[in-house]
């Protein structure tokens, strides 16, 4: 939909949002009208270099031609049906995902938080049915982030985060331990613990990758104690980190893994994949979804996954991620640069505000996000080049220098 076809101005659109919408986001003063590859454009055609990709969603590029074509074709055939009949895109996508990442079964959801909610439910039901009524406790990481539904936000180890404050008691059955501290995780487990749930890279927590010792140690500890390892790959999955899934960096396999974001290439979809024994906990009526496995979203996801794999964008993410991190490390006031592939966090010293850098970059036509007081996060489409990285770093440098005067 183009602004010129509505008879309205950009100010009119913003006024309608202000009047009618419940706003929980800090908006850019930017009407995003079109997007292509690594750029977004406003109603005047002004280009913005997109280094947030819909928050790690548009990995094969904004409005990837094959994804768009898949959406258009499927919408003309059948747009939506509940999960009583079989649908072709759903079946083909299920096979593609499971065989690509080496898991047995998949359950489709609509979003990342729904996928994590399903993962929590599956683990608890499995534990209770196999071991007894008290086997539902799950240990997660401090400063982790798993979503905004009650189970997922209760799994989020940030009691001061706005996503938890003001909602009353969290869902019972979670404990938290410091990230990358294997012994602390072991100590947090009890006789009632059924699972450990972890992000391989803490995205919202500041872009902190898990260490090899931590991830392999968790897998070994879970195996030795009859517990499940749940890996949240909502943000890290599908080539973002330089591997198809981040858990592949560690030579391990989860019992359940969640995914969303990049899976759909811009269409809403989430999923969990599980080992067959664990997946058997979900029986008729125990879980369900109206829009999970939506034909159009599945068609888009199949096209997106094929693009990511056929174009070997995991390798590009690995190469460009290393290049981008090296360039960022040379900027003034940078304290540390962290990341995995093209999930990159740049932390400044306490004289530089991450939010102010974000807004300064926006003024210079670069889109990034800020997390925490002094951290910016860069999660561009995986198709970017060294020239794109150089342009982004130059804008960030100019912004930081202007803020430090």
Coordinates of C-alpha atoms in Angstrom, one line a residue:
X1 CA 0.0 0.0 0.0
X2 CA 1.5 3.3 -1.1
X3 CA 0.8 6.6 0.7
X4 CA 0.0 8.4 -2.6
X5 CA -2.9 6.1 -3.1
X6 CA -4.6 6.9 0.2
X7 CA -5.0 10.6 -0.2
X8 CA -3.3 11.0 3.2
X9 CA 0.0 12.5 4.3
X10 CA 2.7 10.9 6.4
X11 CA 1.6 13.2 9.3
X12 CA -2.0 11.8 8.9
X13 CA -0.8 8.2 9.3
X14 CA 1.3 9.0 12.4
X15 CA -1.7 10.9 13.9
X16 CA -4.0 7.8 13.3
X17 CA -1.4 5.6 15.1
X18 CA -1.2 8.0 18.0
X19 CA -5.0 8.2 18.3
X20 CA -6.0 4.6 17.8
X21 CA -3.1 2.3 18.7
X22 CA -1.8 1.1 22.1
X23 CA 1.8 2.0 21.8
X24 CA 4.5 0.0 23.6
X25 CA 7.4 0.9 21.2
X26 CA 9.6 3.9 20.8
X27 CA 8.9 4.8 17.2
X28 CA 11.4 6.1 14.6
X29 CA 10.0 9.2 12.9
X30 CA 9.9 7.2 9.8
X31 CA 7.1 5.9 7.5
X32 CA 8.4 2.6 6.1
X33 CA 6.6 2.3 2.7
X34 CA 8.8 -0.2 0.7
X35 CA 11.8 -2.4 1.3
X36 CA 14.2 -4.3 -0.9
X37 CA 17.3 -6.4 0.0
X38 CA 19.3 -4.5 2.6
X39 CA 17.4 -1.2 2.3
X40 CA 14.1 0.3 3.5
X41 CA 12.5 3.3 1.9
X42 CA 10.2 6.0 3.2
X43 CA 7.3 7.5 1.3
X44 CA 9.7 9.9 -0.5
X45 CA 11.9 7.1 -1.6
X46 CA 14.7 8.0 0.8
X47 CA 16.9 4.9 1.4
X48 CA 17.8 3.6 4.9
X49 CA 20.5 1.0 5.2
X50 CA 18.8 -1.7 7.2
X51 CA 20.9 -3.3 9.9
X52 CA 18.1 -4.6 12.0
X53 CA 16.2 -6.6 9.4
X54 CA 12.9 -6.6 11.3
X55 CA 14.8 -7.8 14.4
X56 CA 16.7 -10.7 12.7
X57 CA 13.7 -11.6 10.5
X58 CA 14.5 -10.7 6.9
X59 CA 17.6 -12.8 6.6
X60 CA 17.5 -13.4 2.8
X61 CA 16.8 -9.7 2.3
X62 CA 13.8 -7.5 2.5
X63 CA 11.0 -8.6 0.1
X64 CA 13.2 -11.5 -1.3
X65 CA 11.7 -12.2 -4.8
X66 CA 11.3 -15.9 -4.2
X67 CA 9.6 -15.4 -0.9
X68 CA 7.3 -12.8 -2.3
X69 CA 6.4 -15.1 -5.2
X70 CA 5.7 -18.0 -2.9
X71 CA 3.3 -15.8 -0.8
X72 CA 1.5 -14.5 -3.9
X73 CA 1.1 -18.0 -5.4
X74 CA -0.1 -19.6 -2.1
X75 CA -2.5 -16.8 -1.2
X76 CA -4.2 -17.4 -4.6
X77 CA -4.6 -21.1 -3.9
X78 CA -5.6 -21.4 -0.2
X79 CA -4.9 -18.7 2.3
X80 CA -5.9 -20.4 5.6
X81 CA -7.4 -23.5 7.0
X82 CA -7.3 -25.1 10.4
X83 CA -5.0 -28.1 10.9
X84 CA -7.7 -30.7 10.1
X85 CA -6.8 -31.1 6.4
X86 CA -3.3 -31.7 5.1
X87 CA -1.7 -28.8 3.3
X88 CA 1.2 -29.0 0.9
X89 CA 3.4 -26.1 2.1
X90 CA 3.2 -27.4 5.7
X91 CA 4.2 -30.9 4.8
X92 CA 7.1 -29.8 2.7
X93 CA 8.4 -27.3 5.2
X94 CA 8.2 -29.9 8.0
X95 CA 10.4 -32.3 6.1
X96 CA 12.8 -29.5 5.1
X97 CA 13.3 -28.2 8.6
X98 CA 13.6 -31.6 10.3
X99 CA 16.0 -33.1 7.8
X100 CA 18.1 -29.9 7.6
X101 CA 18.7 -29.6 11.4
X102 CA 18.6 -33.3 12.3
X103 CA 15.5 -33.3 14.5
X104 CA 12.6 -35.8 14.4
X105 CA 9.4 -33.8 14.8
X106 CA 8.1 -30.3 14.4
X107 CA 5.1 -28.4 15.7
X108 CA 4.3 -25.0 14.1
X109 CA 3.3 -21.9 15.9
X110 CA 2.7 -18.3 14.8
X111 CA 5.5 -16.5 16.8
X112 CA 8.7 -16.9 18.8
X113 CA 7.1 -16.5 22.2
X114 CA 4.4 -19.1 21.2
X115 CA 7.2 -21.4 20.2
X116 CA 8.9 -21.0 23.5
X117 CA 5.6 -21.5 25.3
X118 CA 5.1 -24.7 23.5
X119 CA 8.6 -25.8 24.3
X120 CA 8.0 -25.2 28.0
X121 CA 4.7 -27.0 27.9
X122 CA 6.2 -30.0 26.1
X123 CA 9.1 -30.3 28.5
X124 CA 6.8 -30.1 31.6
X125 CA 4.3 -32.6 30.3
X126 CA 7.1 -35.0 29.3
X127 CA 8.6 -34.7 32.8
X128 CA 5.4 -35.1 34.7
X129 CA 4.2 -38.1 32.6
X130 CA 7.6 -39.9 32.7
X131 CA 8.8 -39.1 36.2
X132 CA 5.9 -37.9 38.3
X133 CA 3.8 -34.8 39.2
X134 CA 6.6 -32.7 40.6
X135 CA 9.0 -33.1 37.7
X136 CA 8.3 -29.7 35.9
X137 CA 11.0 -27.4 37.2
X138 CA 13.1 -25.6 34.6
X139 CA 16.4 -23.6 35.0
X140 CA 17.0 -20.7 32.7
X141 CA 19.7 -18.0 32.5
X142 CA 19.8 -14.6 34.2
X143 CA 19.5 -11.9 31.6
X144 CA 18.0 -14.3 29.2
X145 CA 14.9 -13.4 27.2
X146 CA 12.3 -15.9 25.9
X147 CA 9.2 -13.9 25.1
X148 CA 6.1 -12.0 26.5
X149 CA 3.5 -14.7 27.2
X150 CA 3.3 -15.8 30.8
X151 CA 5.3 -19.0 30.5
X152 CA 7.9 -17.4 28.3
X153 CA 8.3 -14.2 30.3
X154 CA 8.5 -16.3 33.5
X155 CA 11.4 -18.2 31.9
X156 CA 13.0 -14.8 31.2
X157 CA 15.6 -14.2 34.0
X158 CA 15.1 -10.4 34.2
X159 CA 12.8 -9.6 37.1
X160 CA 13.3 -5.8 36.6
X161 CA 12.5 -5.9 32.9
X162 CA 9.4 -4.0 31.8
X163 CA 8.1 -7.2 30.2
X164 CA 7.6 -8.6 33.8
X165 CA 7.0 -5.6 36.0
X166 CA 3.4 -5.0 37.0
X167 CA 1.8 -8.3 36.0
X168 CA 1.7 -10.0 39.3
X169 CA 3.4 -13.3 40.2
X170 CA 5.2 -15.1 37.4
X171 CA 4.4 -18.7 36.5
X172 CA 5.8 -21.0 39.2
X173 CA 8.5 -23.5 38.4
X174 CA 11.5 -21.5 37.1
X175 CA 14.9 -20.8 38.6
X176 CA 17.7 -18.7 37.2
X177 CA 21.5 -19.0 37.1
X178 CA 24.2 -16.8 35.7
X179 CA 24.8 -17.3 32.0
X180 CA 28.0 -19.2 31.0
X181 CA 28.4 -20.4 34.6
X182 CA 28.1 -24.2 34.3
X183 CA 28.5 -24.9 38.1
X184 CA 25.8 -22.4 38.9
X185 CA 23.4 -24.1 36.6
X186 CA 24.1 -27.5 38.1
X187 CA 23.6 -26.0 41.6
X188 CA 20.2 -24.5 40.6
X189 CA 18.9 -27.9 39.6
X190 CA 16.9 -29.9 42.0
X191 CA 15.3 -33.4 42.1
X192 CA 12.3 -31.8 40.4
X193 CA 14.2 -30.3 37.5
X194 CA 13.2 -31.6 34.1
X195 CA 15.0 -29.2 31.8
X196 CA 17.6 -26.4 31.3
X197 CA 16.5 -23.8 28.8
X198 CA 19.1 -21.5 27.2
X199 CA 19.8 -19.1 24.4
X200 CA 23.1 -20.0 22.6
X201 CA 23.6 -16.2 22.3
X202 CA 21.8 -13.9 24.7
X203 CA 20.4 -11.3 22.3
X204 CA 18.3 -9.0 24.4
X205 CA 20.7 -9.6 27.3
X206 CA 23.5 -7.8 25.5
X207 CA 24.7 -10.2 22.7
X208 CA 26.7 -12.6 24.8
X209 CA 27.5 -15.9 23.1
X210 CA 27.7 -19.1 25.1
X211 CA 31.1 -20.6 25.6
X212 CA 31.9 -24.1 24.3
X213 CA 32.6 -25.4 27.8
X214 CA 29.1 -24.1 29.0
X215 CA 27.1 -25.6 26.1
X216 CA 28.8 -29.0 26.0
X217 CA 28.8 -29.1 29.8
X218 CA 25.0 -28.5 29.9
X219 CA 24.4 -31.2 27.3
X220 CA 26.5 -33.7 29.3
X221 CA 24.9 -32.8 32.6
X222 CA 21.4 -33.1 31.2
X223 CA 22.3 -36.5 29.7
X224 CA 23.7 -37.8 33.0
X225 CA 20.6 -36.7 35.0
X226 CA 17.8 -37.6 32.7
X227 CA 17.0 -33.9 32.0
X228 CA 16.2 -32.1 28.7
X229 CA 18.2 -29.4 27.1
X230 CA 15.9 -26.8 25.5
X231 CA 17.6 -24.3 23.2
X232 CA 15.9 -21.1 22.2
X233 CA 16.9 -20.2 18.7
X234 CA 14.2 -17.7 17.9
X235 CA 16.8 -15.0 17.2
X236 CA 19.8 -17.1 16.4
X237 CA 18.3 -19.7 14.1
X238 CA 18.5 -20.1 10.3
X239 CA 22.0 -19.0 9.4
X240 CA 22.2 -15.8 11.5
X241 CA 25.2 -17.0 13.5
X242 CA 27.3 -18.5 10.7
X243 CA 25.7 -22.0 11.1
X244 CA 22.2 -23.1 10.1
X245 CA 21.5 -23.2 13.8
X246 CA 23.7 -21.8 16.5
X247 CA 23.7 -25.1 18.5
X248 CA 25.8 -26.5 15.6
X249 CA 28.7 -24.4 16.6
X250 CA 29.0 -26.5 19.8
X251 CA 28.7 -30.0 18.3
X252 CA 25.6 -30.8 20.3
X253 CA 21.9 -31.4 19.7
X254 CA 19.0 -30.2 21.8
X255 CA 16.0 -32.3 23.0
X256 CA 13.8 -29.4 21.9
X257 CA 14.7 -26.3 19.9
X258 CA 12.5 -23.3 19.2
X259 CA 12.7 -21.0 16.2
X260 CA 10.8 -18.2 14.5
X261 CA 11.9 -14.8 13.1
X262 CA 14.2 -15.7 10.1
X263 CA 12.2 -18.9 9.4
X264 CA 9.4 -17.0 7.7
X265 CA 11.4 -14.5 5.7
X266 CA 9.0 -11.8 6.8
X267 CA 5.8 -13.8 7.3
X268 CA 4.8 -14.7 10.9
X269 CA 5.7 -18.3 11.8
X270 CA 7.3 -20.1 14.8
X271 CA 8.0 -23.7 15.5
X272 CA 9.6 -26.2 17.9
X273 CA 11.5 -29.3 16.8
X274 CA 11.9 -32.2 19.2
X275 CA 13.3 -35.6 19.5
X276 CA 10.6 -38.2 18.9
X277 CA 10.4 -39.5 22.5
X278 CA 10.0 -36.0 23.8
X279 CA 7.5 -35.0 21.1
X280 CA 5.3 -37.9 22.1
X281 CA 4.2 -35.8 25.2
X282 CA 2.0 -33.8 22.9
X283 CA -1.1 -35.9 22.3
X284 CA -4.6 -35.1 20.9
X285 CA -6.0 -32.0 22.6
X286 CA -2.9 -31.3 24.7
X287 CA -1.8 -28.4 22.6
X288 CA -3.2 -26.6 19.5
X289 CA -3.1 -23.5 17.3
X290 CA -5.4 -21.8 14.8
X291 CA -2.8 -20.1 12.7
X292 CA 0.3 -22.3 13.4
X293 CA 1.3 -23.9 10.1
X294 CA -0.6 -21.3 8.1
X295 CA -0.3 -22.2 4.4
X296 CA 1.0 -18.8 3.3
X297 CA 3.5 -18.6 6.1
X298 CA 4.7 -22.1 5.4
X299 CA 5.1 -21.4 1.7
X300 CA 7.1 -18.2 2.6
X301 CA 9.2 -20.2 5.1
X302 CA 10.0 -22.9 2.6
X303 CA 11.1 -20.3 0.0
X304 CA 13.2 -18.5 2.7
X305 CA 14.9 -21.6 4.0
X306 CA 15.8 -22.7 0.4
X307 CA 17.2 -19.2 -0.3
X308 CA 19.3 -19.3 2.9
X309 CA 20.7 -22.7 2.2
X310 CA 21.1 -22.5 -1.6
X311 CA 22.9 -19.2 -1.4
X312 CA 25.0 -20.4 1.5
X313 CA 24.2 -17.4 3.5
X314 CA 25.4 -18.9 6.8
X315 CA 29.0 -18.7 5.4
X316 CA 28.4 -15.0 4.4
X317 CA 27.1 -14.3 7.9
X318 CA 30.2 -15.8 9.3
X319 CA 32.6 -13.9 7.0
X320 CA 30.7 -10.5 7.2
X321 CA 30.2 -10.9 11.0
X322 CA 34.0 -11.2 11.5
X323 CA 34.6 -8.3 9.2
X324 CA 32.0 -6.1 10.9
X325 CA 33.2 -6.9 14.4
X326 CA 36.8 -6.1 13.5
X327 CA 35.8 -2.7 12.1
X328 CA 33.6 -1.8 15.0
X329 CA 36.4 -2.7 17.5
X330 CA 38.5 0.2 16.1
X331 CA 35.8 2.9 16.8
X332 CA 36.3 5.5 19.5
X333 CA 34.7 4.8 22.9
X334 CA 34.1 1.1 22.1
X335 CA 34.6 -1.1 25.2
X336 CA 33.8 -4.5 23.6
X337 CA 32.4 -6.0 20.5
X338 CA 30.7 -9.4 20.8
X339 CA 28.7 -11.7 18.7
X340 CA 28.3 -14.8 16.5
X341 CA 28.0 -14.4 12.8
X342 CA 25.8 -11.4 12.0
X343 CA 24.3 -11.1 15.5
X344 CA 26.6 -8.4 16.7
X345 CA 26.7 -6.3 19.9
X346 CA 28.9 -3.2 20.3
X347 CA 29.3 -1.9 23.8
X348 CA 30.5 1.6 24.4
X349 CA 32.0 3.1 27.5
X350 CA 29.7 4.8 30.0
X351 CA 30.1 8.2 28.2
X352 CA 28.1 7.0 25.2
X353 CA 24.4 6.1 25.2
X354 CA 23.3 3.2 23.0
X355 CA 19.9 4.8 22.5
X356 CA 21.5 8.1 21.4
X357 CA 23.8 6.2 19.0
X358 CA 20.7 4.5 17.6
X359 CA 18.9 7.8 17.0
X360 CA 22.0 9.4 15.6
X361 CA 22.4 6.6 13.1
X362 CA 18.8 6.9 12.1
X363 CA 19.3 10.6 11.4
X364 CA 22.1 9.5 9.1
X365 CA 19.9 6.8 7.4
X366 CA 21.1 3.7 9.2
X367 CA 18.7 1.5 11.1
X368 CA 20.0 -0.3 14.2
X369 CA 18.7 -1.2 17.6
X370 CA 19.9 -0.5 21.1
X371 CA 19.9 -2.8 24.1
X372 CA 20.9 -1.8 27.6
X373 CA 22.4 1.6 28.4
X374 CA 25.5 1.5 26.3
X375 CA 25.0 -1.3 23.7
X376 CA 23.9 -1.2 20.1
X377 CA 22.9 -4.4 18.2
X378 CA 23.4 -5.0 14.5
X379 CA 21.4 -7.8 12.9
X380 CA 21.4 -7.0 9.2
X381 CA 20.1 -9.2 6.3
X382 CA 22.6 -12.0 5.7
X383 CA 23.2 -10.8 2.1
X384 CA 25.2 -7.7 3.1
X385 CA 28.7 -7.0 1.7
X386 CA 31.9 -5.5 3.0
X387 CA 30.8 -2.2 1.4
X388 CA 27.6 -2.3 3.4
X389 CA 29.6 -2.9 6.6
X390 CA 32.0 -0.1 5.8
X391 CA 29.0 2.3 5.2
X392 CA 27.4 1.3 8.5
X393 CA 30.6 1.6 10.5
X394 CA 31.3 5.0 9.0
X395 CA 27.9 6.2 10.1
X396 CA 28.3 4.8 13.6
X397 CA 31.7 6.4 13.9
X398 CA 30.4 9.8 12.8
X399 CA 27.5 9.5 15.3
X400 CA 29.8 8.5 18.2
X401 CA 32.2 11.3 17.4
X402 CA 29.3 13.8 17.4
X403 CA 28.1 12.5 20.8
X404 CA 31.5 12.7 22.4
X405 CA 32.1 16.4 21.6

